[in-house]
């Protein structure tokens, strides 16, 4: 028993020494050593500035234009279409074809429209400036103060045809038809009425309105559009006037018989 008791005490002492060694503090680490770098004896660096033209070119490229995504509310189909349309227009305005060609085309169109508006405001005759004014022959006849019931159409027509003023002859023939319509009670003539107002007064039934519409169109082309007339073309117009005058006379007789 004494022998075992002695060994037990020896084991307890060894266990105590091992536990103390395990809990002993680790050895302190040595601080890192620092080394001073030698001074830089080389030349100072030169600051380089980028080319300004190259910077502008890069800024204009779409690949270098960054945008933060923005949360947008849901768009309707119409809003989405307008957005795509404006985006396409903006891309076209920034394209090379617009810068080199279409821009100058639009400038020319704006210039032409501006000149046209100025000439209209100044009440200048554009056709006269372009040398397209037909030859006018003076006659003893005032178109501004005409009264169809006081004009001797046979005499005035003969004078206009003899002078070669076929435009005035067409106008006199048209006024002669208005007088025929007024004399037979088909229209109510007034100096301030338009040609289309007379057209609306003609009866819907029958060929009178359609034929007078065609005659009115011819007259407005010749008188207001200053359409140049050749001899054969004038004869065709006058033949239509005579046929319509006979038609008016027949319509008047039928109306009286009713």
Short mmCIF file of N, CA, C and O in Angstrom, two decimals, residues 159-206:
data_model
loop_
_atom_site.label_atom_id
_atom_site.label_comp_id
_atom_site.label_asym_id
_atom_site.label_seq_id
_atom_site.Cartn_x
_atom_site.Cartn_y
_atom_site.Cartn_z
N UNK A 159 -63.86 91.76 -129.01
CA UNK A 159 -62.67 92.57 -128.77
C UNK A 159 -61.55 91.75 -128.12
O UNK A 159 -60.39 91.87 -128.51
N UNK A 160 -61.91 90.93 -127.13
CA UNK A 160 -60.89 90.13 -126.44
C UNK A 160 -60.26 89.11 -127.39
O UNK A 160 -59.04 88.91 -127.38
N UNK A 161 -61.07 88.45 -128.21
CA UNK A 161 -60.53 87.47 -129.14
C UNK A 161 -59.67 88.15 -130.20
O UNK A 161 -58.63 87.63 -130.59
N UNK A 162 -60.09 89.32 -130.68
CA UNK A 162 -59.29 90.02 -131.69
C UNK A 162 -57.96 90.48 -131.11
O UNK A 162 -56.94 90.51 -131.82
N UNK A 163 -57.92 90.86 -129.84
CA UNK A 163 -56.68 91.30 -129.21
C UNK A 163 -55.81 90.14 -128.76
O UNK A 163 -54.67 90.33 -128.31
N UNK A 164 -56.29 88.90 -128.84
CA UNK A 164 -55.51 87.75 -128.41
C UNK A 164 -55.52 87.52 -126.91
O UNK A 164 -54.73 86.71 -126.41
N UNK A 165 -56.38 88.21 -126.18
CA UNK A 165 -56.48 88.04 -124.73
C UNK A 165 -57.49 86.93 -124.45
O UNK A 165 -58.65 87.18 -124.10
N UNK A 166 -57.05 85.68 -124.60
CA UNK A 166 -57.97 84.56 -124.48
C UNK A 166 -58.40 84.33 -123.04
O UNK A 166 -59.49 83.81 -122.79
N UNK A 167 -57.56 84.69 -122.07
CA UNK A 167 -57.96 84.54 -120.66
C UNK A 167 -59.16 85.42 -120.36
O UNK A 167 -60.13 84.99 -119.71
N UNK A 168 -59.13 86.66 -120.81
CA UNK A 168 -60.27 87.55 -120.59
C UNK A 168 -61.49 87.06 -121.35
O UNK A 168 -62.62 87.18 -120.87
N UNK A 169 -61.27 86.49 -122.53
CA UNK A 169 -62.39 85.96 -123.30
C UNK A 169 -63.06 84.81 -122.54
O UNK A 169 -64.30 84.69 -122.53
N UNK A 170 -62.27 83.95 -121.89
CA UNK A 170 -62.86 82.87 -121.10
C UNK A 170 -63.63 83.44 -119.92
O UNK A 170 -64.73 82.95 -119.59
N UNK A 171 -63.11 84.48 -119.30
CA UNK A 171 -63.84 85.09 -118.18
C UNK A 171 -65.17 85.69 -118.64
O UNK A 171 -66.20 85.52 -117.99
N UNK A 172 -65.14 86.38 -119.77
CA UNK A 172 -66.39 86.95 -120.28
C UNK A 172 -67.39 85.87 -120.63
O UNK A 172 -68.60 86.02 -120.39
N UNK A 173 -66.92 84.76 -121.21
CA UNK A 173 -67.82 83.66 -121.52
C UNK A 173 -68.43 83.06 -120.26
O UNK A 173 -69.62 82.69 -120.24
N UNK A 174 -67.64 82.96 -119.18
CA UNK A 174 -68.16 82.43 -117.92
C UNK A 174 -69.21 83.37 -117.33
O UNK A 174 -70.27 82.92 -116.85
N UNK A 175 -68.95 84.67 -117.38
CA UNK A 175 -69.93 85.63 -116.87
C UNK A 175 -71.20 85.62 -117.71
O UNK A 175 -72.31 85.83 -117.19
N UNK A 176 -71.05 85.37 -118.99
CA UNK A 176 -72.23 85.28 -119.85
C UNK A 176 -73.11 84.10 -119.43
O UNK A 176 -74.35 84.19 -119.45
N UNK A 177 -72.49 82.98 -119.01
CA UNK A 177 -73.26 81.84 -118.53
C UNK A 177 -73.96 82.18 -117.21
O UNK A 177 -75.10 81.76 -116.98
N UNK A 178 -73.28 82.92 -116.32
CA UNK A 178 -73.93 83.34 -115.08
C UNK A 178 -75.15 84.21 -115.38
O UNK A 178 -76.19 84.10 -114.72
N UNK A 179 -75.02 85.09 -116.36
CA UNK A 179 -76.17 85.93 -116.73
C UNK A 179 -77.32 85.07 -117.27
O UNK A 179 -78.49 85.31 -116.95
N UNK A 180 -77.00 84.05 -118.07
CA UNK A 180 -78.05 83.17 -118.59
C UNK A 180 -78.74 82.43 -117.45
O UNK A 180 -79.98 82.30 -117.43
N UNK A 181 -77.99 81.94 -116.48
CA UNK A 181 -78.58 81.26 -115.33
C UNK A 181 -79.43 82.21 -114.50
O UNK A 181 -80.50 81.84 -114.01
N UNK A 182 -78.96 83.45 -114.34
CA UNK A 182 -79.71 84.43 -113.56
C UNK A 182 -80.99 84.86 -114.27
O UNK A 182 -82.06 85.01 -113.64
N UNK A 183 -80.91 85.06 -115.60
CA UNK A 183 -82.10 85.49 -116.36
C UNK A 183 -83.20 84.43 -116.32
O UNK A 183 -84.38 84.77 -116.37
N UNK A 184 -82.82 83.18 -116.20
CA UNK A 184 -83.82 82.11 -116.18
C UNK A 184 -84.19 81.66 -114.77
O UNK A 184 -84.88 80.67 -114.60
N UNK A 185 -83.73 82.41 -113.79
CA UNK A 185 -84.14 82.17 -112.42
C UNK A 185 -83.51 80.95 -111.77
O UNK A 185 -84.00 80.49 -110.73
N UNK A 186 -82.42 80.43 -112.35
CA UNK A 186 -81.77 79.27 -111.75
C UNK A 186 -80.80 79.65 -110.64
O UNK A 186 -80.48 78.82 -109.78
N UNK A 187 -80.26 80.87 -110.66
CA UNK A 187 -79.40 81.36 -109.58
C UNK A 187 -79.82 82.79 -109.27
O UNK A 187 -80.52 83.45 -110.05
N UNK A 188 -79.39 83.27 -108.10
CA UNK A 188 -79.59 84.66 -107.72
C UNK A 188 -78.23 85.35 -107.75
O UNK A 188 -77.40 85.15 -106.85
N UNK A 189 -77.97 86.14 -108.78
CA UNK A 189 -76.64 86.73 -108.96
C UNK A 189 -76.44 87.90 -108.01
O UNK A 189 -77.32 88.74 -107.84
N UNK A 190 -75.27 87.93 -107.39
CA UNK A 190 -74.83 89.04 -106.55
C UNK A 190 -73.34 89.24 -106.77
O UNK A 190 -72.59 88.27 -106.94
N UNK A 191 -72.86 90.49 -106.75
CA UNK A 191 -71.44 90.73 -107.07
C UNK A 191 -70.47 90.06 -106.10
O UNK A 191 -69.35 89.71 -106.48
N UNK A 192 -70.87 89.86 -104.83
CA UNK A 192 -69.93 89.34 -103.83
C UNK A 192 -70.05 87.82 -103.64
O UNK A 192 -69.42 87.26 -102.75
N UNK A 193 -70.84 87.14 -104.46
CA UNK A 193 -70.98 85.70 -104.33
C UNK A 193 -69.81 84.97 -104.99
O UNK A 193 -69.21 85.47 -105.95
N UNK A 194 -69.52 83.78 -104.48
CA UNK A 194 -68.48 82.95 -105.07
C UNK A 194 -69.07 82.03 -106.13
O UNK A 194 -70.28 81.80 -106.18
N UNK A 195 -68.19 81.50 -106.94
CA UNK A 195 -68.65 80.58 -107.99
C UNK A 195 -69.28 79.32 -107.41
O UNK A 195 -70.25 78.79 -107.95
N UNK A 196 -68.74 78.85 -106.31
CA UNK A 196 -69.27 77.63 -105.71
C UNK A 196 -70.61 77.89 -105.01
O UNK A 196 -71.40 76.96 -104.81
N UNK A 197 -70.87 79.14 -104.65
CA UNK A 197 -72.19 79.47 -104.11
C UNK A 197 -73.24 79.35 -105.21
O UNK A 197 -74.35 78.86 -104.97
N UNK A 198 -72.91 79.80 -106.41
CA UNK A 198 -73.83 79.63 -107.55
C UNK A 198 -74.02 78.15 -107.86
O UNK A 198 -75.12 77.71 -108.19
N UNK A 199 -72.94 77.38 -107.74
CA UNK A 199 -73.03 75.95 -108.01
C UNK A 199 -74.00 75.27 -107.05
O UNK A 199 -74.77 74.39 -107.44
N UNK A 200 -74.01 75.71 -105.78
CA UNK A 200 -74.89 75.09 -104.78
C UNK A 200 -76.35 75.45 -105.03
O UNK A 200 -77.25 74.75 -104.56
N UNK A 201 -76.61 76.54 -105.77
CA UNK A 201 -78.00 76.95 -106.03
C UNK A 201 -78.63 76.17 -107.17
O UNK A 201 -79.85 76.19 -107.32
N UNK A 202 -77.84 75.50 -107.96
CA UNK A 202 -78.41 74.76 -109.09
C UNK A 202 -79.11 73.51 -108.59
O UNK A 202 -78.76 72.96 -107.55
N UNK A 203 -80.12 73.04 -109.31
CA UNK A 203 -80.88 71.86 -108.86
C UNK A 203 -80.01 70.61 -108.83
O UNK A 203 -79.12 70.42 -109.66
N UNK A 204 -80.29 69.76 -107.84
CA UNK A 204 -79.52 68.53 -107.71
C UNK A 204 -79.79 67.56 -108.84
O UNK A 204 -78.90 66.85 -109.30
N UNK A 205 -81.03 67.50 -109.29
CA UNK A 205 -81.41 66.58 -110.34
C UNK A 205 -81.07 67.18 -111.69
O UNK A 205 -81.25 68.37 -111.93
N UNK A 206 -80.58 66.35 -112.58
CA UNK A 206 -80.24 66.83 -113.91
C UNK A 206 -78.75 67.10 -114.04
O UNK A 206 -78.00 67.16 -113.06
#
